[in-house]
mmCIF file of C-alpha atoms and ligand atoms in Angstrom:
data_model
loop_
_atom_site.group_PDB
_atom_site.id
_atom_site.type_symbol
_atom_site.label_atom_id
_atom_site.label_comp_id
_atom_site.label_asym_id
_atom_site.label_seq_id
_atom_site.Cartn_x
_atom_site.Cartn_y
_atom_site.Cartn_z
ATOM 1 C CA UNK A 1 0.000 0.000 0.000
ATOM 2 C CA UNK A 2 1.361 3.375 -0.981
ATOM 3 C CA UNK A 3 1.733 5.865 1.805
ATOM 4 C CA UNK A 4 -0.738 8.619 0.832
ATOM 5 C CA UNK A 5 1.532 11.300 2.269
ATOM 6 C CA UNK A 6 4.251 10.350 -0.236
ATOM 7 C CA UNK A 7 2.152 11.889 -3.004
ATOM 8 C CA UNK A 8 3.251 15.353 -1.892
ATOM 9 C CA UNK A 9 6.839 14.328 -2.524
ATOM 10 C CA UNK A 10 8.463 15.027 0.822
ATOM 11 C CA UNK A 11 7.903 16.923 4.033
ATOM 12 C CA UNK A 12 5.603 19.940 3.876
ATOM 13 C CA UNK A 13 7.148 23.341 3.271
ATOM 14 C CA UNK A 14 8.620 24.720 6.448
ATOM 15 C CA UNK A 15 9.023 21.313 8.114
ATOM 16 C CA UNK A 16 12.778 21.857 8.315
ATOM 17 C CA UNK A 17 12.234 25.297 9.756
ATOM 18 C CA UNK A 18 11.503 28.259 7.551
ATOM 19 C CA UNK A 19 14.987 29.627 8.065
ATOM 20 C CA UNK A 20 16.790 26.336 8.551
ATOM 21 C CA UNK A 21 18.928 26.760 5.501
ATOM 22 C CA UNK A 22 20.147 30.306 6.005
ATOM 23 C CA UNK A 23 23.816 30.664 5.156
ATOM 24 C CA UNK A 24 26.215 33.233 6.647
ATOM 25 C CA UNK A 25 26.691 36.624 5.020
ATOM 26 C CA UNK A 26 29.633 38.977 4.676
ATOM 27 C CA UNK A 27 29.912 42.476 3.200
ATOM 28 C CA UNK A 28 30.586 42.187 -0.535
ATOM 29 C CA UNK A 29 34.090 43.206 -1.533
ATOM 30 C CA UNK A 30 35.355 44.172 -4.937
ATOM 31 C CA UNK A 31 36.998 41.380 -6.874
ATOM 32 C CA UNK A 32 36.903 37.648 -6.296
ATOM 33 C CA UNK A 33 36.977 36.352 -2.710
ATOM 34 C CA UNK A 34 40.450 35.100 -1.712
ATOM 35 C CA UNK A 35 39.760 33.056 1.423
ATOM 36 C CA UNK A 36 36.684 31.319 2.830
ATOM 37 C CA UNK A 37 35.192 31.839 6.289
ATOM 38 C CA UNK A 38 37.552 29.170 7.640
ATOM 39 C CA UNK A 39 40.594 30.746 5.984
ATOM 40 C CA UNK A 40 41.069 28.267 3.123
ATOM 41 C CA UNK A 41 42.717 29.870 0.122
ATOM 42 C CA UNK A 42 40.128 29.472 -2.620
ATOM 43 C CA UNK A 43 42.688 29.648 -5.389
ATOM 44 C CA UNK A 44 44.252 26.445 -4.024
ATOM 45 C CA UNK A 45 41.228 24.499 -2.788
ATOM 46 C CA UNK A 46 38.671 25.592 -5.354
ATOM 47 C CA UNK A 47 35.435 27.545 -5.173
ATOM 48 C CA UNK A 48 32.083 27.757 -6.918
ATOM 49 C CA UNK A 49 30.162 30.975 -7.508
ATOM 50 C CA UNK A 50 26.544 30.370 -6.440
ATOM 51 C CA UNK A 51 23.303 32.288 -6.012
ATOM 52 C CA UNK A 52 21.301 32.144 -2.804
ATOM 53 C CA UNK A 53 17.589 32.288 -3.593
ATOM 54 C CA UNK A 54 16.592 32.724 0.027
ATOM 55 C CA UNK A 55 18.549 35.965 0.305
ATOM 56 C CA UNK A 56 18.495 36.807 -3.425
ATOM 57 C CA UNK A 57 22.234 37.392 -3.226
ATOM 58 C CA UNK A 58 25.302 36.049 -4.963
ATOM 59 C CA UNK A 59 27.329 33.647 -2.865
ATOM 60 C CA UNK A 60 30.565 31.663 -2.826
ATOM 61 C CA UNK A 61 31.032 27.992 -1.963
ATOM 62 C CA UNK A 62 34.443 26.805 -0.722
ATOM 63 C CA UNK A 63 35.106 23.324 -2.096
ATOM 64 C CA UNK A 64 37.474 22.467 0.770
ATOM 65 C CA UNK A 65 34.759 23.302 3.317
ATOM 66 C CA UNK A 66 32.162 21.418 1.300
ATOM 67 C CA UNK A 67 34.249 18.235 1.547
ATOM 68 C CA UNK A 68 34.917 18.845 5.260
ATOM 69 C CA UNK A 69 31.237 19.347 6.047
ATOM 70 C CA UNK A 70 30.206 16.293 4.019
ATOM 71 C CA UNK A 71 32.599 14.190 6.134
ATOM 72 C CA UNK A 72 31.396 15.788 9.418
ATOM 73 C CA UNK A 73 27.628 16.290 9.196
ATOM 74 C CA UNK A 74 27.561 17.962 12.617
ATOM 75 C CA UNK A 75 30.050 20.675 11.644
ATOM 76 C CA UNK A 76 28.753 24.221 11.560
ATOM 77 C CA UNK A 77 27.738 25.125 8.008
ATOM 78 C CA UNK A 78 30.236 27.690 6.816
ATOM 79 C CA UNK A 79 31.154 26.361 3.359
ATOM 80 C CA UNK A 80 28.925 28.852 1.538
ATOM 81 C CA UNK A 81 28.400 32.516 2.303
ATOM 82 C CA UNK A 82 26.454 35.284 0.608
ATOM 83 C CA UNK A 83 27.745 38.725 -0.351
ATOM 84 C CA UNK A 84 25.715 41.744 0.735
ATOM 85 C CA UNK A 85 26.587 45.090 -0.874
ATOM 86 C CA UNK A 86 26.682 47.372 2.164
ATOM 87 C CA UNK A 87 26.655 50.504 -0.008
ATOM 88 C CA UNK A 88 23.114 49.658 -1.146
ATOM 89 C CA UNK A 89 21.047 51.009 1.731
ATOM 90 C CA UNK A 90 17.469 51.451 0.573
ATOM 91 C CA UNK A 91 15.019 54.147 1.694
ATOM 92 C CA UNK A 92 12.249 52.489 3.740
ATOM 93 C CA UNK A 93 9.491 53.275 1.232
ATOM 94 C CA UNK A 94 11.264 51.760 -1.772
ATOM 95 C CA UNK A 95 13.113 48.839 -0.126
ATOM 96 C CA UNK A 96 12.641 45.468 -1.864
ATOM 97 C CA UNK A 97 10.270 43.233 0.091
ATOM 98 C CA UNK A 98 11.942 39.983 -0.966
ATOM 99 C CA UNK A 99 15.373 38.709 0.038
ATOM 100 C CA UNK A 100 17.938 40.239 2.368
ATOM 101 C CA UNK A 101 18.353 44.023 2.154
ATOM 102 C CA UNK A 102 19.676 46.971 4.129
ATOM 103 C CA UNK A 103 17.272 49.800 4.882
ATOM 104 C CA UNK A 104 18.483 53.244 6.011
ATOM 105 C CA UNK A 105 16.275 55.137 8.433
ATOM 106 C CA UNK A 106 17.805 58.637 8.706
ATOM 107 C CA UNK A 107 17.514 60.776 11.848
ATOM 108 C CA UNK A 108 14.308 62.721 12.371
ATOM 109 C CA UNK A 109 14.523 66.489 11.758
ATOM 110 C CA UNK A 110 16.566 68.044 14.567
ATOM 111 C CA UNK A 111 17.931 64.681 15.733
ATOM 112 C CA UNK A 112 21.307 63.069 15.111
ATOM 113 C CA UNK A 113 20.489 59.424 15.683
ATOM 114 C CA UNK A 114 19.500 57.177 12.796
ATOM 115 C CA UNK A 115 19.175 53.464 12.159
ATOM 116 C CA UNK A 116 20.139 50.880 9.585
ATOM 117 C CA UNK A 117 17.980 47.783 9.474
ATOM 118 C CA UNK A 118 18.694 44.408 7.933
ATOM 119 C CA UNK A 119 15.445 42.967 6.583
ATOM 120 C CA UNK A 120 14.727 39.488 5.297
ATOM 121 C CA UNK A 121 11.533 39.381 3.230
ATOM 122 C CA UNK A 122 10.519 42.727 4.769
ATOM 123 C CA UNK A 123 10.959 41.408 8.339
ATOM 124 C CA UNK A 124 13.590 43.191 10.448
ATOM 125 C CA UNK A 125 16.216 40.673 11.599
ATOM 126 C CA UNK A 126 18.827 43.142 12.865
ATOM 127 C CA UNK A 127 19.487 46.849 13.333
ATOM 128 C CA UNK A 128 22.293 49.289 14.039
ATOM 129 C CA UNK A 129 21.744 52.599 15.834
ATOM 130 C CA UNK A 130 24.204 55.346 14.970
ATOM 131 C CA UNK A 131 24.699 58.998 15.860
ATOM 132 C CA UNK A 132 26.731 61.241 13.555
ATOM 133 C CA UNK A 133 27.857 64.788 14.252
ATOM 134 C CA UNK A 134 28.542 66.842 11.114
ATOM 135 C CA UNK A 135 30.345 69.557 13.113
ATOM 136 C CA UNK A 136 32.709 67.236 15.003
ATOM 137 C CA UNK A 137 32.935 64.697 12.162
ATOM 138 C CA UNK A 138 32.405 61.929 14.662
ATOM 139 C CA UNK A 139 30.152 58.919 14.655
ATOM 140 C CA UNK A 140 28.957 56.751 17.504
ATOM 141 C CA UNK A 141 27.779 53.228 16.891
ATOM 142 C CA UNK A 142 25.324 53.224 19.774
ATOM 143 C CA UNK A 143 23.865 49.745 19.396
ATOM 144 C CA UNK A 144 23.861 46.698 17.141
ATOM 145 C CA UNK A 145 21.123 44.146 17.593
ATOM 146 C CA UNK A 146 20.335 40.886 15.821
ATOM 147 C CA UNK A 147 17.266 38.830 16.705
ATOM 148 C CA UNK A 148 18.429 35.787 18.743
ATOM 149 C CA UNK A 149 17.377 33.144 16.205
ATOM 150 C CA UNK A 150 19.428 34.823 13.448
ATOM 151 C CA UNK A 151 22.728 35.162 15.290
ATOM 152 C CA UNK A 152 26.074 33.665 14.211
ATOM 153 C CA UNK A 153 25.350 34.400 10.555
ATOM 154 C CA UNK A 154 27.447 37.569 10.248
ATOM 155 C CA UNK A 155 24.434 39.905 10.349
ATOM 156 C CA UNK A 156 25.876 42.004 13.210
ATOM 157 C CA UNK A 157 29.285 42.431 11.594
ATOM 158 C CA UNK A 158 27.668 43.367 8.306
ATOM 159 C CA UNK A 159 25.517 46.004 10.052
ATOM 160 C CA UNK A 160 28.656 47.469 11.650
ATOM 161 C CA UNK A 161 30.375 47.724 8.251
ATOM 162 C CA UNK A 162 27.239 49.274 6.750
ATOM 163 C CA UNK A 163 27.097 51.876 9.542
ATOM 164 C CA UNK A 164 30.757 52.870 9.264
ATOM 165 C CA UNK A 165 30.420 53.100 5.474
ATOM 166 C CA UNK A 166 27.925 55.943 5.871
ATOM 167 C CA UNK A 167 30.733 58.248 7.027
ATOM 168 C CA UNK A 168 34.094 56.576 6.377
ATOM 169 C CA UNK A 169 36.099 59.757 7.061
ATOM 170 C CA UNK A 170 34.567 60.246 10.509
ATOM 171 C CA UNK A 171 36.145 59.202 13.806
ATOM 172 C CA UNK A 172 33.999 56.366 15.119
ATOM 173 C CA UNK A 173 33.511 55.095 18.637
ATOM 174 C CA UNK A 174 31.142 52.596 20.214
ATOM 175 C CA UNK A 175 30.199 51.845 23.810
ATOM 176 C CA UNK A 176 31.095 48.495 25.363
ATOM 177 C CA UNK A 177 27.829 46.874 26.482
ATOM 178 C CA UNK A 178 27.427 45.200 29.856
ATOM 179 C CA UNK A 179 25.634 42.070 28.660
ATOM 180 C CA UNK A 180 27.736 38.950 28.006
ATOM 181 C CA UNK A 181 26.405 38.460 24.473
ATOM 182 C CA UNK A 182 26.768 42.150 23.650
ATOM 183 C CA UNK A 183 30.298 42.265 25.013
ATOM 184 C CA UNK A 184 31.347 39.095 23.180
ATOM 185 C CA UNK A 185 30.221 40.678 19.917
ATOM 186 C CA UNK A 186 31.509 44.181 20.650
ATOM 187 C CA UNK A 187 35.023 43.162 21.652
ATOM 188 C CA UNK A 188 35.599 41.657 18.198
ATOM 189 C CA UNK A 189 34.768 44.966 16.499
ATOM 190 C CA UNK A 190 37.763 47.196 15.836
ATOM 191 C CA UNK A 191 36.282 50.508 17.004
ATOM 192 C CA UNK A 192 37.529 52.353 20.128
ATOM 193 C CA UNK A 193 35.275 52.694 23.143
ATOM 194 C CA UNK A 194 33.063 55.771 23.457
ATOM 195 C CA UNK A 195 34.711 58.899 24.848
ATOM 196 C CA UNK A 196 33.072 62.146 25.946
ATOM 197 C CA UNK A 197 29.732 62.927 24.296
ATOM 198 C CA UNK A 198 30.176 65.778 21.792
ATOM 199 C CA UNK A 199 28.639 69.123 22.826
ATOM 200 C CA UNK A 200 26.167 69.016 19.935
ATOM 201 C CA UNK A 201 24.837 65.639 20.962
ATOM 202 C CA UNK A 202 24.538 66.735 24.575
ATOM 203 C CA UNK A 203 22.130 69.450 23.357
ATOM 204 C CA UNK A 204 20.330 67.212 20.887
ATOM 205 C CA UNK A 205 16.601 67.574 20.955
ATOM 206 C CA UNK A 206 14.793 64.375 21.928
ATOM 207 C CA UNK A 207 13.757 62.119 19.045
ATOM 208 C CA UNK A 208 10.181 61.942 20.290
ATOM 209 C CA UNK A 209 9.088 65.556 19.900
HETATM 210 ZN ZN1 ZN U 301 36.783 26.640 3.267
HETATM 211 ZN ZN1 ZN U 302 29.476 67.374 17.769
#
């Protein structure tokens, strides 16, 4: 007797978890990638250029990692990673609603603090909060947050790069958070700790006016 459920040809959509197959991301760089996330030199071990339909982004697959992960099914999946162009930061009203995109939310009039969101299919999965002072030419990366179920995919790092890219000539600082998770992330980011608040920010009008 044929199992009637076999007619559908496999488990129902979402049975493996809607986001079960998300691969890591990194900011896109110009030119071909040189090393993989594990440090294998792609020129020596081989690579395949791929396209990730979930994110709608181009990706790279390290052949050395692919072999490693096939031999150790429990290894963390890092063979393939997608490239997000951090210079493409969409206005909220015209941001694509499919795939993984950055959305820039500039400061309100009279305020200095803005946000960059990372959205997957129009759902916010991470955000950076940044304060820039045009007079002092300084930037403060006030906060970087990634929803807990989307961590360890490079979203936080990519948000940091996207924030700093908004004003590359500025002097950037960032506070060191008290939480263990926040501190573990922050201490891997190469930005000095926050110093004195600039006089303009001290007089900043509240965002909720
Ligand atoms: Zn590799
Ligand atoms: Zn200032």
